[in-house]
Amino acid sequence: MKVLWVINRILPLFCKKLGIKETNYGGGWLTGLSDSLRRTEGIKLGVCMPSTTTEDILRGEVQGVDYYLYQDHGWNRYCNENKELLERVVNDFQPDVVHVFGTEYPRTLEVLDAVGSERVLISLTGILTEYYAMYEAGVQEKYTKKHTILQFIASRHRKLFFLQNRLITYGKHDFERRMRYELASMKKAKYVTGRTSFDHNFAKRINPDIRYFFCNESLRKAFYEEPKWQYDNCDKYTIFISNAGYPIKGFHKLLEATPKLLKKYPKLKIRVAGNSPFVQTKGLKGWLIQVTDEYGQYLRHLINNNDLLTVVEFLGNLDEEKMKAEFLRANVFLLPSAIENSPNSLGEAMLLKTPCIASNVGGVADMLVDGEEGLLYSFDDMQALTDAIETVFDNPDLAVKIGNAASLHAARTHCVSTNNDTMMKIYQEIASSNEKER
């Protein structure tokens, strides 16, 4: 059986061959699943990925997996050129199943239009239709409106795309535009796979006739392995945040609560994966980024006004091993998001036994049992957030207990062999259905 993946990023498996620097911008489940599937008998895996530097289509092979790098003519807009390239890739690989990961970008609709819905499986990841309403996530209004001439120009000039992504108003507008592609894809789709009541309810609400397959995600190899978190080895009163890139991730909510925490825990440290809003790219581009970065401005405001420069440390882009090291170092992992489906960072922390606190949003409660495997709180309830952090900081035995219980749960959820077998059965059912209809 031949399965072609269509994804929105270049897998680490291919980076060295392509001379591309490996990044850690999400998608760890893709690495986990691809590593197991390529070792499974009876399947030939191909992976189709977009590129802004490739002309036309580049084909190759790494460790038994075929890859196709195609020229991306429009990252966040529907393009007939992309549809034609994707159709050519499908015709060349001749897959029994085309597996598209995510509905957040127009690639999903382009694939459905290129090859039809009969052999296309869509994995639900982030769900823009649900995320859109939460995009601003309680950021003060003056930071969510274009308030300089540069921001106004950047929001309307396509050559300034590197600035557009830093505008909260543009980001929300971009979500709204891509939502239309997501909804169109869901209405055309015949098969989807998900793993939470949150994404199941979304799929059935948009398309009651859609076939929903349940399948959990496998994570990156390092998080299954020793060492695991130990209280004696962690940095006491240290909070780790895995993503603070835009408002939905809710980092500002922790910053708003930090002054109260500092009164009780003067040694408090907050370590954040990702780039600092204070780091400035040199030259004109760096200056433009600083003055147009609305969310960065809000983070700088909170950090400066509350004297948190020595409390908060931004760690830059972390690879798999460095991310694991931060989970092991932390006294608590905090996921303060305004909305999530099934965040892999939470699964990774749970596997490692790191005590977890998370906002009770989206599909999070399907991953973690409140009070037994971690602590959940309402996103907007700052008192509940500080209470949860204090509970973990002040009760080492509880921290160990919930970490151990979470690890057992996560080991079942993210079991590589189980998830691999489940996905294989899904592929086989779709391929068999197509054979019967021919």
Short mmCIF file of C-alpha atoms in Angstrom, two decimals:
data_model
loop_
_atom_site.label_atom_id
_atom_site.label_comp_id
_atom_site.label_asym_id
_atom_site.label_seq_id
_atom_site.Cartn_x
_atom_site.Cartn_y
_atom_site.Cartn_z
CA MET A 1 0.00 0.00 0.00
CA LYS A 2 1.29 3.44 -0.95
CA VAL A 3 0.49 6.46 1.21
CA LEU A 4 1.35 10.03 0.28
CA TRP A 5 1.54 12.64 3.02
CA VAL A 6 0.91 16.30 2.20
CA ILE A 7 2.30 18.49 4.98
CA ASN A 8 3.07 22.17 5.52
CA ARG A 9 6.68 21.89 6.71
CA ILE A 10 9.85 20.02 5.82
CA LEU A 11 10.40 16.99 8.05
CA PRO A 12 13.73 16.74 9.92
CA LEU A 13 14.29 13.42 8.10
CA PHE A 14 14.93 15.34 4.87
CA CYS A 15 16.68 18.47 6.14
CA LYS A 16 20.26 17.22 5.87
CA LYS A 17 19.72 15.86 2.34
CA LEU A 18 18.16 19.16 1.26
CA GLY A 19 20.74 21.34 3.02
CA ILE A 20 18.07 22.95 5.18
CA LYS A 21 18.52 23.90 8.83
CA GLU A 22 16.30 21.79 11.07
CA THR A 23 13.78 23.84 13.06
CA ASN A 24 11.46 23.07 15.95
CA TYR A 25 8.34 24.96 14.92
CA GLY A 26 5.82 22.33 15.90
CA GLY A 27 4.91 19.13 14.10
CA GLY A 28 6.62 16.69 16.45
CA TRP A 29 3.83 14.16 15.85
CA LEU A 30 4.80 14.06 12.18
CA THR A 31 8.29 12.92 13.10
CA GLY A 32 6.94 10.35 15.55
CA LEU A 33 4.47 8.81 13.09
CA SER A 34 6.79 8.90 10.08
CA ASP A 35 9.57 7.17 12.03
CA SER A 36 7.24 4.28 12.89
CA LEU A 37 5.44 4.02 9.54
CA ARG A 38 8.63 3.90 7.46
CA ARG A 39 9.69 0.82 9.43
CA THR A 40 6.32 -0.91 8.94
CA GLU A 41 6.04 -3.71 6.42
CA GLY A 42 3.44 -3.36 3.71
CA ILE A 43 3.57 0.41 3.34
CA LYS A 44 5.49 2.70 1.02
CA LEU A 45 5.51 6.25 2.37
CA GLY A 46 5.88 9.42 0.31
CA VAL A 47 5.96 12.95 1.69
CA CYS A 48 4.99 16.07 -0.26
CA MET A 49 6.23 19.39 1.16
CA PRO A 50 6.12 23.05 0.05
CA SER A 51 9.19 25.15 -0.66
CA THR A 52 9.72 28.79 -1.53
CA THR A 53 13.14 28.09 -3.09
CA THR A 54 12.40 25.04 -5.26
CA GLU A 55 11.40 25.53 -8.87
CA ASP A 56 8.63 23.23 -10.05
CA ILE A 57 9.04 19.80 -8.30
CA LEU A 58 12.11 18.20 -6.73
CA ARG A 59 11.96 14.46 -6.05
CA GLY A 60 14.28 12.31 -3.94
CA GLU A 61 14.48 9.53 -1.37
CA VAL A 62 15.80 9.26 2.20
CA GLN A 63 15.80 6.06 4.26
CA GLY A 64 13.18 4.43 2.07
CA VAL A 65 10.81 7.42 2.08
CA ASP A 66 10.15 9.27 -1.17
CA TYR A 67 9.93 13.03 -0.92
CA TYR A 68 8.53 15.67 -3.22
CA LEU A 69 9.44 19.31 -2.73
CA TYR A 70 7.14 21.51 -4.78
CA GLN A 71 7.23 25.22 -5.53
CA ASP A 72 4.74 26.96 -3.27
CA HIS A 73 2.98 29.75 -5.14
CA GLY A 74 0.87 30.97 -2.21
CA TRP A 75 1.35 29.93 1.41
CA ASN A 76 -1.89 31.30 2.82
CA ARG A 77 -4.06 31.62 -0.28
CA TYR A 78 -5.57 29.12 -2.71
CA CYS A 79 -3.53 28.73 -5.92
CA ASN A 80 -4.36 26.84 -9.08
CA GLU A 81 -0.61 26.53 -9.66
CA ASN A 82 -0.27 24.63 -6.39
CA LYS A 83 -3.24 22.43 -7.23
CA GLU A 84 -1.67 21.48 -10.57
CA LEU A 85 1.69 20.69 -8.93
CA LEU A 86 0.00 18.56 -6.26
CA GLU A 87 -1.93 16.70 -8.96
CA ARG A 88 1.32 15.93 -10.75
CA VAL A 89 2.87 14.62 -7.54
CA VAL A 90 -0.12 12.34 -6.93
CA ASN A 91 -0.04 11.08 -10.50
CA ASP A 92 3.67 10.30 -10.18
CA PHE A 93 3.53 8.53 -6.79
CA GLN A 94 0.18 6.78 -7.44
CA PRO A 95 -0.88 6.52 -3.78
CA ASP A 96 -3.72 4.41 -2.44
CA VAL A 97 -4.29 7.06 0.25
CA VAL A 98 -3.41 10.76 0.33
CA HIS A 99 -3.04 11.90 3.94
CA VAL A 100 -3.23 15.68 4.44
CA PHE A 101 -2.17 17.02 7.84
CA GLY A 102 -4.16 19.99 9.07
CA THR A 103 -6.91 22.20 7.72
CA GLU A 104 -5.22 25.50 8.60
CA TYR A 105 -3.90 26.21 5.10
CA PRO A 106 -5.38 26.08 1.56
CA ARG A 107 -3.24 23.01 0.68
CA THR A 108 -6.02 20.77 2.00
CA LEU A 109 -8.61 22.22 -0.34
CA GLU A 110 -6.12 22.20 -3.24
CA VAL A 111 -5.54 18.47 -2.69
CA LEU A 112 -9.27 17.73 -2.54
CA ASP A 113 -9.84 19.69 -5.74
CA ALA A 114 -6.90 17.98 -7.45
CA VAL A 115 -7.67 14.33 -6.64
CA GLY A 116 -11.18 14.21 -5.15
CA SER A 117 -12.22 13.07 -1.68
CA GLU A 118 -12.40 9.28 -2.14
CA ARG A 119 -8.81 8.53 -1.15
CA VAL A 120 -8.02 11.64 0.92
CA LEU A 121 -7.69 11.45 4.71
CA ILE A 122 -7.43 14.72 6.67
CA SER A 123 -5.81 14.91 10.10
CA LEU A 124 -7.37 17.57 12.29
CA THR A 125 -4.73 19.59 14.15
CA GLY A 126 -5.36 23.25 14.97
CA ILE A 127 -8.90 24.30 14.05
CA LEU A 128 -9.04 27.89 12.82
CA THR A 129 -12.83 28.05 12.90
CA GLU A 130 -12.68 27.49 16.66
CA TYR A 131 -9.46 29.44 17.25
CA TYR A 132 -10.55 32.62 15.46
CA ALA A 133 -12.79 33.99 18.23
CA MET A 134 -9.98 33.55 20.77
CA TYR A 135 -7.19 35.06 18.68
CA GLU A 136 -6.71 38.28 20.69
CA ALA A 137 -6.88 36.29 23.94
CA GLY A 138 -7.49 39.24 26.22
CA VAL A 139 -4.60 41.42 25.00
CA GLN A 140 -5.28 45.08 25.81
CA GLU A 141 -7.15 46.76 22.96
CA LYS A 142 -4.53 49.41 22.27
CA TYR A 143 -2.12 46.61 21.30
CA THR A 144 -4.60 44.92 18.95
CA LYS A 145 -5.28 47.92 16.71
CA LYS A 146 -2.96 49.36 14.08
CA HIS A 147 -1.73 52.55 15.74
CA THR A 148 1.19 53.62 13.54
CA ILE A 149 1.46 54.48 9.87
CA LEU A 150 3.99 51.65 9.45
CA GLN A 151 1.56 49.10 10.83
CA PHE A 152 -1.14 50.38 8.48
CA ILE A 153 1.20 50.04 5.48
CA ALA A 154 2.51 46.64 6.58
CA SER A 155 -1.01 45.24 6.88
CA ARG A 156 -1.71 46.07 3.26
CA HIS A 157 1.57 45.51 1.42
CA ARG A 158 2.37 41.90 0.46
CA LYS A 159 6.11 42.60 0.21
CA LEU A 160 6.06 43.36 3.93
CA PHE A 161 4.76 39.89 4.80
CA PHE A 162 7.49 39.42 7.42
CA LEU A 163 5.84 42.30 9.31
CA GLN A 164 2.23 41.26 8.72
CA ASN A 165 2.61 38.17 10.89
CA ARG A 166 3.53 40.42 13.82
CA LEU A 167 0.31 42.40 13.64
CA ILE A 168 -2.43 41.03 15.87
CA THR A 169 -5.08 42.58 13.66
CA TYR A 170 -3.57 41.07 10.52
CA GLY A 171 -3.14 37.70 12.19
CA LYS A 172 -6.82 37.58 13.06
CA HIS A 173 -7.76 38.70 9.55
CA ASP A 174 -5.52 35.95 8.13
CA PHE A 175 -7.28 33.37 10.33
CA GLU A 176 -10.65 34.59 9.06
CA ARG A 177 -9.56 34.23 5.42
CA ARG A 178 -8.09 30.77 5.93
CA MET A 179 -11.18 29.68 7.85
CA ARG A 180 -13.09 29.79 4.57
CA TYR A 181 -10.68 27.26 3.05
CA GLU A 182 -10.96 25.12 6.17
CA LEU A 183 -14.75 25.05 6.08
CA ALA A 184 -14.78 24.33 2.34
CA SER A 185 -12.34 21.44 2.90
CA MET A 186 -14.42 19.95 5.70
CA LYS A 187 -17.58 20.08 3.62
CA LYS A 188 -15.84 18.30 0.71
CA ALA A 189 -13.97 15.75 2.80
CA LYS A 190 -15.08 12.17 3.20
CA TYR A 191 -12.56 11.01 5.84
CA VAL A 192 -10.94 12.75 8.82
CA THR A 193 -8.94 11.59 11.79
CA GLY A 194 -8.79 13.27 15.18
CA ARG A 195 -8.26 12.47 18.84
CA THR A 196 -10.43 14.71 21.05
CA SER A 197 -14.11 15.37 21.65
CA PHE A 198 -13.29 18.94 20.63
CA ASP A 199 -12.19 18.07 17.08
CA HIS A 200 -14.85 15.32 16.75
CA ASN A 201 -17.64 17.78 17.56
CA PHE A 202 -16.20 20.32 15.12
CA ALA A 203 -16.01 17.77 12.28
CA LYS A 204 -19.55 16.49 12.78
CA ARG A 205 -21.00 19.96 13.16
CA ILE A 206 -19.56 21.11 9.83
CA ASN A 207 -20.16 17.84 7.94
CA PRO A 208 -22.52 15.36 9.63
CA ASP A 209 -21.78 12.77 6.91
CA ILE A 210 -18.02 12.80 7.35
CA ARG A 211 -16.32 9.57 8.49
CA TYR A 212 -14.38 10.29 11.67
CA PHE A 213 -11.53 7.96 12.64
CA PHE A 214 -10.03 8.19 16.12
CA CYS A 215 -6.24 7.98 16.33
CA ASN A 216 -3.90 9.44 18.92
CA GLU A 217 -0.54 10.94 18.03
CA SER A 218 2.96 9.60 18.57
CA LEU A 219 5.57 12.03 19.78
CA ARG A 220 9.30 12.47 19.34
CA LYS A 221 11.60 9.66 20.46
CA ALA A 222 13.46 11.51 23.23
CA PHE A 223 10.35 12.03 25.32
CA TYR A 224 9.78 8.29 25.74
CA GLU A 225 13.30 7.70 27.02
CA GLU A 226 15.12 8.17 30.30
CA PRO A 227 15.90 10.36 32.12
CA LYS A 228 12.49 11.43 33.40
CA TRP A 229 11.63 14.37 35.66
CA GLN A 230 12.70 14.20 39.30
CA TYR A 231 11.83 16.73 41.96
CA ASP A 232 15.31 16.69 43.48
CA ASN A 233 16.88 17.54 40.12
CA CYS A 234 14.54 20.35 39.02
CA ASP A 235 15.13 24.08 39.49
CA LYS A 236 12.69 25.03 42.25
CA TYR A 237 10.17 27.78 41.45
CA THR A 238 10.90 27.58 37.73
CA ILE A 239 8.07 27.64 35.17
CA PHE A 240 8.61 26.46 31.61
CA ILE A 241 6.52 27.79 28.69
CA SER A 242 6.89 25.99 25.35
CA ASN A 243 5.42 28.66 23.04
CA ALA A 244 4.83 32.39 23.38
CA GLY A 245 4.71 33.28 19.71
CA TYR A 246 1.27 34.86 19.45
CA PRO A 247 -1.68 35.81 21.68
CA ILE A 248 -3.53 32.48 21.55
CA LYS A 249 -0.64 30.86 23.45
CA GLY A 250 -1.55 33.04 26.44
CA PHE A 251 1.95 33.87 27.73
CA HIS A 252 0.80 37.40 28.57
CA LYS A 253 -1.65 35.94 31.07
CA LEU A 254 1.22 34.46 33.07
CA LEU A 255 3.09 37.79 32.92
CA GLU A 256 -0.01 39.55 34.25
CA ALA A 257 -0.08 37.11 37.20
CA THR A 258 3.68 37.14 37.86
CA PRO A 259 3.89 40.18 40.23
CA LYS A 260 1.63 38.37 42.70
CA LEU A 261 3.71 35.18 42.45
CA LEU A 262 6.93 37.13 43.02
CA LYS A 263 5.71 38.37 46.39
CA LYS A 264 5.61 34.77 47.63
CA TYR A 265 8.42 33.33 45.46
CA PRO A 266 11.18 35.95 45.01
CA LYS A 267 13.36 33.30 43.33
CA LEU A 268 10.73 32.66 40.64
CA LYS A 269 12.08 32.08 37.12
CA ILE A 270 10.12 31.81 33.87
CA ARG A 271 11.85 30.11 30.96
CA VAL A 272 10.27 30.48 27.52
CA ALA A 273 10.97 28.56 24.32
CA GLY A 274 11.13 30.98 21.41
CA ASN A 275 12.66 34.29 20.44
CA SER A 276 12.74 37.28 22.74
CA PRO A 277 10.66 40.35 21.86
CA PHE A 278 13.71 42.35 23.00
CA VAL A 279 16.11 40.84 20.47
CA GLN A 280 16.41 43.16 17.51
CA THR A 281 17.48 42.13 14.03
CA LYS A 282 20.15 44.54 12.87
CA GLY A 283 19.44 47.32 10.43
CA LEU A 284 16.22 48.67 8.98
CA LYS A 285 14.45 45.31 9.03
CA GLY A 286 15.08 44.94 12.76
CA TRP A 287 13.77 48.41 13.46
CA LEU A 288 10.64 47.76 11.38
CA ILE A 289 9.98 44.55 13.29
CA GLN A 290 10.30 46.29 16.65
CA VAL A 291 7.89 49.10 15.85
CA THR A 292 5.24 46.93 14.18
CA ASP A 293 5.31 43.89 16.49
CA GLU A 294 2.05 44.41 18.36
CA TYR A 295 2.22 41.32 20.55
CA GLY A 296 5.91 41.84 21.19
CA GLN A 297 5.13 45.37 22.30
CA TYR A 298 2.58 44.07 24.78
CA LEU A 299 5.03 41.51 26.17
CA ARG A 300 7.72 44.18 26.49
CA HIS A 301 5.23 46.44 28.25
CA LEU A 302 4.34 43.75 30.79
CA ILE A 303 7.96 42.75 31.38
CA ASN A 304 9.26 46.30 31.72
CA ASN A 305 6.38 47.70 33.79
CA ASN A 306 6.51 44.79 36.24
CA ASP A 307 10.32 44.73 36.42
CA LEU A 308 10.56 41.16 35.11
CA LEU A 309 13.73 41.40 33.02
CA THR A 310 15.64 39.22 35.49
CA VAL A 311 12.70 36.82 35.93
CA VAL A 312 11.88 35.94 32.31
CA GLU A 313 14.39 34.28 30.01
CA PHE A 314 13.68 33.60 26.33
CA LEU A 315 15.58 30.54 25.14
CA GLY A 316 15.33 30.81 21.36
CA ASN A 317 14.46 27.90 19.07
CA LEU A 318 14.92 24.59 20.94
CA ASP A 319 15.58 21.27 19.27
CA GLU A 320 14.24 17.99 20.63
CA GLU A 321 16.99 17.42 23.21
CA LYS A 322 17.03 21.01 24.45
CA MET A 323 13.25 20.99 24.80
CA LYS A 324 13.48 17.82 26.87
CA ALA A 325 16.15 19.39 29.06
CA GLU A 326 13.84 22.32 29.81
CA PHE A 327 10.98 20.02 30.79
CA LEU A 328 13.32 18.18 33.17
CA ARG A 329 14.67 21.42 34.63
CA ALA A 330 11.28 23.02 35.33
CA ASN A 331 9.38 22.81 38.60
CA VAL A 332 6.19 23.03 36.53
CA PHE A 333 5.21 23.10 32.87
CA LEU A 334 2.49 25.66 32.18
CA LEU A 335 0.21 25.68 29.13
CA PRO A 336 -1.75 28.96 29.44
CA SER A 337 -3.36 28.90 25.97
CA ALA A 338 -6.67 30.52 25.11
CA ILE A 339 -7.55 27.53 22.90
CA GLU A 340 -5.88 24.21 21.95
CA ASN A 341 -6.91 20.92 20.42
CA SER A 342 -4.39 18.37 21.74
CA PRO A 343 -1.12 20.20 22.39
CA ASN A 344 1.90 17.96 21.87
CA SER A 345 3.95 19.97 24.34
CA LEU A 346 1.54 18.87 27.05
CA GLY A 347 1.88 15.24 25.96
CA GLU A 348 5.68 15.53 25.99
CA ALA A 349 5.69 17.03 29.49
CA MET A 350 3.32 14.33 30.73
CA LEU A 351 5.48 11.54 29.30
CA LEU A 352 8.46 12.97 31.18
CA LYS A 353 6.53 13.21 34.50
CA THR A 354 6.92 16.99 34.62
CA PRO A 355 4.11 18.46 36.78
CA CYS A 356 1.63 20.12 34.42
CA ILE A 357 -0.79 23.02 34.75
CA ALA A 358 -2.99 23.91 31.77
CA SER A 359 -5.94 26.08 30.88
CA ASN A 360 -9.06 23.97 30.50
CA VAL A 361 -9.76 24.76 26.85
CA GLY A 362 -10.52 22.82 23.66
CA GLY A 363 -9.41 19.20 23.91
CA VAL A 364 -7.02 19.60 26.85
CA ALA A 365 -9.33 17.84 29.34
CA ASP A 366 -9.27 14.74 27.09
CA MET A 367 -5.50 14.51 27.68
CA LEU A 368 -5.20 15.14 31.41
CA VAL A 369 -7.47 14.36 34.39
CA ASP A 370 -7.74 17.44 36.59
CA GLY A 371 -6.51 16.96 40.14
CA GLU A 372 -5.09 13.50 39.45
CA GLU A 373 -2.66 13.98 36.56
CA GLY A 374 -2.21 17.74 36.64
CA LEU A 375 -4.14 20.90 37.40
CA LEU A 376 -6.58 22.65 35.04
CA TYR A 377 -7.95 26.17 35.38
CA SER A 378 -10.20 28.55 33.43
CA PHE A 379 -8.19 30.61 30.95
CA ASP A 380 -9.34 34.02 32.23
CA ASP A 381 -9.18 33.14 35.95
CA MET A 382 -5.88 34.61 37.14
CA GLN A 383 -6.57 33.66 40.74
CA ALA A 384 -7.05 30.03 39.72
CA LEU A 385 -3.79 30.17 37.73
CA THR A 386 -1.75 31.52 40.65
CA ASP A 387 -3.44 29.07 43.05
CA ALA A 388 -2.49 26.14 40.80
CA ILE A 389 1.15 27.26 40.56
CA GLU A 390 1.32 27.73 44.33
CA THR A 391 -0.17 24.27 44.86
CA VAL A 392 2.58 22.61 42.81
CA PHE A 393 5.39 24.78 44.25
CA ASP A 394 4.30 24.19 47.86
CA ASN A 395 3.58 20.44 47.62
CA PRO A 396 6.52 18.41 46.30
CA ASP A 397 4.79 15.11 47.05
CA LEU A 398 1.75 16.18 45.03
CA ALA A 399 4.00 17.33 42.17
CA VAL A 400 5.60 13.87 42.02
CA LYS A 401 2.23 12.11 42.33
CA ILE A 402 0.50 13.97 39.50
CA GLY A 403 3.61 13.70 37.33
CA ASN A 404 3.74 9.92 37.73
CA ALA A 405 0.02 9.55 37.01
CA ALA A 406 0.26 11.83 33.96
CA SER A 407 3.14 9.78 32.58
CA LEU A 408 1.11 6.57 32.75
CA HIS A 409 -1.80 8.24 30.96
CA ALA A 410 0.46 9.77 28.29
CA ALA A 411 2.19 6.42 27.71
CA ARG A 412 -1.19 4.98 26.71
CA THR A 413 -2.23 8.02 24.66
CA HIS A 414 1.04 8.30 22.78
CA CYS A 415 1.90 4.59 22.47
CA VAL A 416 3.87 4.36 19.23
CA SER A 417 2.91 0.79 18.34
CA THR A 418 -0.79 1.30 19.10
CA ASN A 419 -0.99 4.54 17.14
CA ASN A 420 0.96 3.07 14.24
CA ASP A 421 -1.35 0.03 14.09
CA THR A 422 -4.44 2.23 14.31
CA MET A 423 -3.27 4.47 11.48
CA MET A 424 -2.42 1.45 9.33
CA LYS A 425 -5.94 0.11 9.83
CA ILE A 426 -7.38 3.49 8.81
CA TYR A 427 -5.25 3.51 5.65
CA GLN A 428 -6.27 -0.05 4.83
CA GLU A 429 -9.96 0.69 5.28
CA ILE A 430 -9.84 3.73 3.00
CA ALA A 431 -7.78 1.87 0.39
CA SER A 432 -10.16 -1.13 0.53
CA SER A 433 -13.20 1.13 0.14
CA ASN A 434 -11.67 2.63 -2.98
CA GLU A 435 -10.95 -0.82 -4.41
CA LYS A 436 -14.57 -1.88 -3.94
CA GLU A 437 -15.86 1.26 -5.66
CA ARG A 438 -13.64 0.86 -8.73
#
